Amino acid sequence: MTAYSKEVLRDLAAGQLPWPQTRRIMSAYKDDDRFFKMVAVYQDRVAWKDPILLPVSDHLFICQSGDERITRCECGHSFGDYRKNWKLKAAIHVRNTEEALREIYPNSDIPDPQWMEIREFICPRCGTLHEVEAAAPGYPIVHDFEPDLEGFYRDWLGKPL
Amino acid sequence: MLDKPASALRLRERLLDSERLMEETGCYDGITELSLRNQDPLKFETLHTKLRAYCVSAREMARRISASPGVREVGEMVVAIYTPEGDAIALSNGIMVHVHTMSRFIKWMIKNNYEENPRIREGDIFANNDAFIGTVQVPDVMDVVPIFHEGTLVGWAGAVCHELEAGGITPGGDVCLAQERFTEGLFVCAEKIGENDEIRRDYVIRCERNLRMPIYWVLDEKAKVASCIDMRESVKQLISEIGLDYWMKVSKEFIEEGRRAQLARTRQLTVPGIYRGHTFYGHVTAGKPGFQLLGDPDWLYNIPIEMEITTDGKITMDFEGTQPWGYHSMNCTPAGMDGGMFVTLTQHMNFEGLVNDGAWMATELKLPHGTWTNPDNEMVATATSWALLLPAYGVFQRLLSRGFIARGFVEEAFVGQVNSPMIEMGGESQYGTPFGMAHFECAAAGSGALAIADGLDTAYVGWNPESDMGNIEVWEQSMPMVYIGRSIVPNSGGAGKYRGGCSFVSTWLINKTSHLRLHTSEHSSRVFDNGGLCGGYPAPTCQKHRAVRNSNIHELAAKGAPLAHAPGIDPHVSDYEKNIGGDHVVVEGPYITSPHKSGDIFSHSYNGGGGYGDVLERDPIKTAWDVENGFLTREASENVFGIILKDDADGYPLADIDATVKRRAEMRKARLAKAIPVADWIAAERGRVEQADFAPEVKKMYASAIKLSQRFTRDFSDFWNVDARSIFMPGAKP
């Protein structure tokens, strides 16, 4: 069975593994022990002690916090119950003018702000930009991911939560 | 269930029987046990490897027969081997989107009693390019030949080439002007076009009299038939070695194995649950010449996707809430949607083991009737179906990537697809002959970022994993234009910790012609269609064309004066305007104007991909390299990424780490200062929603989605706490 050390996976996740080695990992059979090792890599990265149950984004994790399971930023900020859309508890900056869009797209063709805006979802504590939605004005904020956490652990990982 | 020899049943009964068995057992053709694989796995695997080798070899041979630079240079072709019922067993590399669309074509013939009329006999050749039978668009012309063993049909060999000219209302194949089926070009509707291994002369005459450049189509037919015959003979030889019964059993076990492998792959790489995403597509035709007044001229398409992965590993993609079909060329058929699913799966998940129709069987598409994904009218045009199809599957790639990230396989996360606009042309060639062709340098656009690295620059396109733009010199031989510039477009990848791959722009001098029509399609105007992931920004759009008519470029060249070879980085005044005299034109979206002539200049750019991660985490060292090499500008480095550059002793950019840390701290602070709680934004925005204070196209988009989808209506109403129907469809019956 293919397996990698936690150090290798740490460097892989950080984009710091040499490309030939990364390429070999991409092409090889997948390592069956990846999930828990990667969770351990992330657990080392965060300063808080709540056990990570699932990574959901670059700096967002579902973790066990007492009796609750919450979505938590790497900085520790809680976005509440993991079954609810974390974006609704975030801070938002909307780019819906040419001037605001030009800050990100200085020389390129950009959308008509009457047709489309950019919504930046930001951690209100650390300022990390967690997600960017491009949507027509008035479009509801999307709930990106509702993992079946129970089913995942029970049926795929074979371990109780 | 395996003991089914080559059946004497008619094909139609065999197909219905196979579908019934799948329904009853959940397994392909009722194969509940992979007995041949279990008996001798090495023989099993070796046989499939042989079949795949037959396919790859046949495709490579065909590429050398083809006259089309699209097939020869870029590889816009695929071949596959099928069961008698039309399920793909093995396939080549290439435009794999068509493996399952060919399956639909074969099944369509079987279900429409082709055994009776026109009959299916040894040596017959059948062709199709009708998307409602099984393809994506008219230029995707597919040929299949039956494989017989001692009088019994035991399989099919099939091949598809994307033709550069399809005889539509505008030259090329992605006919931007098509608003109904009747303007898309030469349709071949599941026809028998050859007998005794020979293409019928009357069919060739029809092609010669209905196409601007029949040499592409006709020689590609010969290439496809040659590849099919090659595969057919190889399979017949194989059957003589392994026996017919073994072939009939093992070919179906391959598919069931493929189905199980896809389910296992999903369970291995992802996390079960509900994934959601959306993209948009804008199409602007108001005031453009040639468009009939059949519908509204400007369109905004909303493409929401809900993907469910169940604990058994099945992936279901639901397009409910998307838009109705329209009088434009961007509609798709279920065959095309299947094709998009197939090519995405084969690139992103099912890239090892037995890749075949089994992967498709482990998934489900929910395509709401009456939408662009499943039109309830077979008269609609599908000439540029990639315009909507590709962004949709870009969302699919991002949804899958969320699963890969959650599971820890960060190296597989890929922001994905681009919708790269295509340029086509026709008129009088540089040789003084009639011509028409599509230019396929679009097959090497920028990809989205990965979760661990930047995207691919000018090296990716979603529909063909072997992305290749071909050689400039070869394209120049085929069109009355010469390159005076081709360059990277700086900042064309979406910004992020890892940026999207950059695109390129080509600039041509129209040459040795007095009549050149230039048309483009698949431009998403006014909206982003390549999203980012995990904080990465969408890639910019690329909807503007720039042309100079009656230029003075020859006089400038004679004087040795500076020329412009690219639009430059000033968004308001191009380098053409700064350096070249003449009538300067800027056109948004699809380019359709009066013909050009020698001495005119034209530029066309392609898409980059979306970014991944927070821009303030981008590597300053890598960014200095990007600036040095023209992928990013200094302005973007500082203002978008917060990376301060200084010059080294030789004048090359060097990252100033201390200044960067300071700048980024300021930007983060400013970001927090500008942001407001989402709850406050919703409260403030609700008034605008209640007033439907949106552009007419946005209002129309909401109204049409609400008309078609109760779920979209409910979700919209619940989110804003409003009655969406009364806002966007006032007076409509409840």
mmCIF file of N, CA and C in Angstrom, chain B residues 184-235:
data_model
loop_
_atom_site.group_PDB
_atom_site.id
_atom_site.type_symbol
_atom_site.label_atom_id
_atom_site.label_comp_id
_atom_site.label_asym_id
_atom_site.label_seq_id
_atom_site.Cartn_x
_atom_site.Cartn_y
_atom_site.Cartn_z
ATOM 1 N N GLU B 184 -27.355 25.577 -39.062
ATOM 2 C CA GLU B 184 -26.131 25.050 -38.445
ATOM 3 C C GLU B 184 -25.194 24.356 -39.418
ATOM 4 N N GLY B 185 -25.705 23.953 -40.579
ATOM 5 C CA GLY B 185 -24.821 23.321 -41.549
ATOM 6 C C GLY B 185 -25.341 21.992 -42.034
ATOM 7 N N LEU B 186 -24.413 21.168 -42.460
ATOM 8 C CA LEU B 186 -24.751 19.889 -43.077
ATOM 9 C C LEU B 186 -25.038 18.845 -41.996
ATOM 10 N N PHE B 187 -26.287 18.448 -41.894
ATOM 11 C CA PHE B 187 -26.662 17.413 -40.927
ATOM 12 C C PHE B 187 -26.594 16.034 -41.569
ATOM 13 N N VAL B 188 -26.021 15.101 -40.831
ATOM 14 C CA VAL B 188 -26.040 13.695 -41.227
ATOM 15 C C VAL B 188 -26.721 12.969 -40.077
ATOM 16 N N CYS B 189 -27.937 12.539 -40.293
ATOM 17 C CA CYS B 189 -28.780 12.065 -39.184
ATOM 18 C C CYS B 189 -28.794 10.544 -39.125
ATOM 19 N N ALA B 190 -27.776 9.979 -38.515
ATOM 20 C CA ALA B 190 -27.682 8.522 -38.363
ATOM 21 C C ALA B 190 -27.906 7.836 -39.712
ATOM 22 N N GLU B 191 -27.083 8.181 -40.672
ATOM 23 C CA GLU B 191 -27.259 7.677 -42.038
ATOM 24 C C GLU B 191 -26.230 6.596 -42.357
ATOM 25 N N LYS B 192 -26.665 5.676 -43.214
ATOM 26 C CA LYS B 192 -25.695 4.720 -43.758
ATOM 27 C C LYS B 192 -24.976 5.424 -44.901
ATOM 28 N N ILE B 193 -23.708 5.689 -44.708
ATOM 29 C CA ILE B 193 -22.968 6.451 -45.721
ATOM 30 C C ILE B 193 -21.988 5.591 -46.500
ATOM 31 N N GLY B 194 -21.949 4.294 -46.192
ATOM 32 C CA GLY B 194 -21.028 3.446 -46.923
ATOM 33 C C GLY B 194 -21.407 1.981 -46.815
ATOM 34 N N GLU B 195 -20.963 1.223 -47.788
ATOM 35 C CA GLU B 195 -21.183 -0.224 -47.798
ATOM 36 C C GLU B 195 -19.897 -0.888 -48.261
ATOM 37 N N ASN B 196 -19.720 -2.130 -47.860
ATOM 38 C CA ASN B 196 -18.528 -2.888 -48.266
ATOM 39 C C ASN B 196 -17.236 -2.105 -47.987
ATOM 40 N N ASP B 197 -17.224 -1.451 -46.843
ATOM 41 C CA ASP B 197 -16.049 -0.687 -46.388
ATOM 42 C C ASP B 197 -15.727 0.506 -47.277
ATOM 43 N N GLU B 198 -16.659 0.957 -48.062
ATOM 44 C CA GLU B 198 -16.389 2.079 -48.958
ATOM 45 C C GLU B 198 -17.448 3.165 -48.756
ATOM 46 N N ILE B 199 -16.966 4.405 -48.641
ATOM 47 C CA ILE B 199 -17.901 5.525 -48.486
ATOM 48 C C ILE B 199 -18.624 5.749 -49.812
ATOM 49 N N ARG B 200 -19.934 5.923 -49.728
ATOM 50 C CA ARG B 200 -20.742 6.063 -50.958
ATOM 51 C C ARG B 200 -20.387 7.353 -51.695
ATOM 52 N N ARG B 201 -20.347 7.283 -52.984
ATOM 53 C CA ARG B 201 -20.011 8.446 -53.809
ATOM 54 C C ARG B 201 -21.073 9.537 -53.664
ATOM 55 N N ASP B 202 -22.349 9.129 -53.564
ATOM 56 C CA ASP B 202 -23.399 10.154 -53.471
ATOM 57 C C ASP B 202 -23.273 10.949 -52.164
ATOM 58 N N TYR B 203 -22.797 10.272 -51.114
ATOM 59 C CA TYR B 203 -22.574 10.992 -49.853
ATOM 60 C C TYR B 203 -21.432 11.997 -50.011
ATOM 61 N N VAL B 204 -20.386 11.581 -50.670
ATOM 62 C CA VAL B 204 -19.251 12.487 -50.882
ATOM 63 C C VAL B 204 -19.691 13.685 -51.721
ATOM 64 N N ILE B 205 -20.523 13.427 -52.732
ATOM 65 C CA ILE B 205 -21.017 14.533 -53.563
ATOM 66 C C ILE B 205 -21.822 15.512 -52.707
ATOM 67 N N ARG B 206 -22.628 14.965 -51.825
ATOM 68 C CA ARG B 206 -23.411 15.854 -50.943
ATOM 69 C C ARG B 206 -22.477 16.725 -50.095
ATOM 70 N N CYS B 207 -21.420 16.120 -49.610
ATOM 71 C CA CYS B 207 -20.459 16.899 -48.812
ATOM 72 C C CYS B 207 -19.783 17.957 -49.694
ATOM 73 N N GLU B 208 -19.386 17.537 -50.869
ATOM 74 C CA GLU B 208 -18.652 18.460 -51.739
ATOM 75 C C GLU B 208 -19.505 19.663 -52.131
ATOM 76 N N ARG B 209 -20.819 19.449 -52.215
ATOM 77 C CA ARG B 209 -21.690 20.527 -52.677
ATOM 78 C C ARG B 209 -22.288 21.355 -51.539
ATOM 79 N N ASN B 210 -22.015 20.969 -50.313
ATOM 80 C CA ASN B 210 -22.617 21.682 -49.188
ATOM 81 C C ASN B 210 -21.614 22.231 -48.181
ATOM 82 N N LEU B 211 -20.353 22.068 -48.485
ATOM 83 C CA LEU B 211 -19.326 22.546 -47.554
ATOM 84 C C LEU B 211 -18.390 23.506 -48.268
ATOM 85 N N ARG B 212 -17.913 24.476 -47.514
ATOM 86 C CA ARG B 212 -16.988 25.442 -48.118
ATOM 87 C C ARG B 212 -15.624 24.819 -48.390
ATOM 88 N N MET B 213 -15.266 23.861 -47.579
ATOM 89 C CA MET B 213 -13.939 23.259 -47.698
ATOM 90 C C MET B 213 -14.092 21.747 -47.506
ATOM 91 N N PRO B 214 -14.675 21.051 -48.479
ATOM 92 C CA PRO B 214 -15.014 19.636 -48.272
ATOM 93 C C PRO B 214 -13.804 18.731 -48.067
ATOM 94 N N ILE B 215 -12.624 19.204 -48.434
ATOM 95 C CA ILE B 215 -11.453 18.318 -48.280
ATOM 96 C C ILE B 215 -11.270 17.903 -46.819
ATOM 97 N N TYR B 216 -11.571 18.827 -45.889
ATOM 98 C CA TYR B 216 -11.430 18.461 -44.473
ATOM 99 C C TYR B 216 -12.379 17.313 -44.129
ATOM 100 N N TRP B 217 -13.634 17.531 -44.422
ATOM 101 C CA TRP B 217 -14.683 16.577 -44.023
ATOM 102 C C TRP B 217 -14.461 15.231 -44.706
ATOM 103 N N VAL B 218 -14.229 15.271 -46.012
ATOM 104 C CA VAL B 218 -14.164 14.023 -46.776
ATOM 105 C C VAL B 218 -12.926 13.212 -46.392
ATOM 106 N N LEU B 219 -11.805 13.877 -46.278
ATOM 107 C CA LEU B 219 -10.612 13.113 -45.882
ATOM 108 C C LEU B 219 -10.708 12.641 -44.429
ATOM 109 N N ASP B 220 -11.369 13.423 -43.598
ATOM 110 C CA ASP B 220 -11.581 12.956 -42.224
ATOM 111 C C ASP B 220 -12.497 11.737 -42.202
ATOM 112 N N GLU B 221 -13.479 11.698 -43.116
ATOM 113 C CA GLU B 221 -14.316 10.496 -43.214
ATOM 114 C C GLU B 221 -13.442 9.286 -43.516
ATOM 115 N N LYS B 222 -12.528 9.463 -44.447
ATOM 116 C CA LYS B 222 -11.651 8.343 -44.806
ATOM 117 C C LYS B 222 -10.753 7.959 -43.633
ATOM 118 N N ALA B 223 -10.303 8.979 -42.908
ATOM 119 C CA ALA B 223 -9.476 8.699 -41.729
ATOM 120 C C ALA B 223 -10.264 7.913 -40.686
ATOM 121 N N LYS B 224 -11.507 8.339 -40.471
ATOM 122 C CA LYS B 224 -12.330 7.656 -39.462
ATOM 123 C C LYS B 224 -12.650 6.227 -39.877
ATOM 124 N N VAL B 225 -13.025 6.071 -41.149
ATOM 125 C CA VAL B 225 -13.364 4.719 -41.624
ATOM 126 C C VAL B 225 -12.139 3.818 -41.526
ATOM 127 N N ALA B 226 -10.981 4.363 -41.899
ATOM 128 C CA ALA B 226 -9.755 3.556 -41.802
ATOM 129 C C ALA B 226 -9.506 3.125 -40.363
ATOM 130 N N SER B 227 -9.712 4.055 -39.424
ATOM 131 C CA SER B 227 -9.466 3.699 -38.019
ATOM 132 C C SER B 227 -10.483 2.665 -37.544
ATOM 133 N N CYS B 228 -11.731 2.809 -37.978
ATOM 134 C CA CYS B 228 -12.757 1.841 -37.576
ATOM 135 C C CYS B 228 -12.448 0.454 -38.130
ATOM 136 N N ILE B 229 -12.044 0.408 -39.392
ATOM 137 C CA ILE B 229 -11.724 -0.887 -39.997
ATOM 138 C C ILE B 229 -10.520 -1.502 -39.283
ATOM 139 N N ASP B 230 -9.552 -0.665 -38.979
ATOM 140 C CA ASP B 230 -8.372 -1.143 -38.272
ATOM 141 C C ASP B 230 -8.759 -1.774 -36.935
ATOM 142 N N MET B 231 -9.615 -1.063 -36.189
ATOM 143 C CA MET B 231 -10.045 -1.600 -34.884
ATOM 144 C C MET B 231 -10.887 -2.858 -35.072
ATOM 145 N N ARG B 232 -11.759 -2.814 -36.067
ATOM 146 C CA ARG B 232 -12.627 -3.969 -36.317
ATOM 147 C C ARG B 232 -11.803 -5.218 -36.598
ATOM 148 N N GLU B 233 -10.812 -5.089 -37.463
ATOM 149 C CA GLU B 233 -10.007 -6.258 -37.812
ATOM 150 C C GLU B 233 -9.201 -6.744 -36.616
ATOM 151 N N SER B 234 -8.747 -5.800 -35.808
ATOM 152 C CA SER B 234 -8.000 -6.205 -34.599
ATOM 153 C C SER B 234 -8.896 -6.977 -33.644
ATOM 154 N N VAL B 235 -10.126 -6.489 -33.480
ATOM 155 C CA VAL B 235 -11.059 -7.172 -32.573
ATOM 156 C C VAL B 235 -11.402 -8.553 -33.130
#
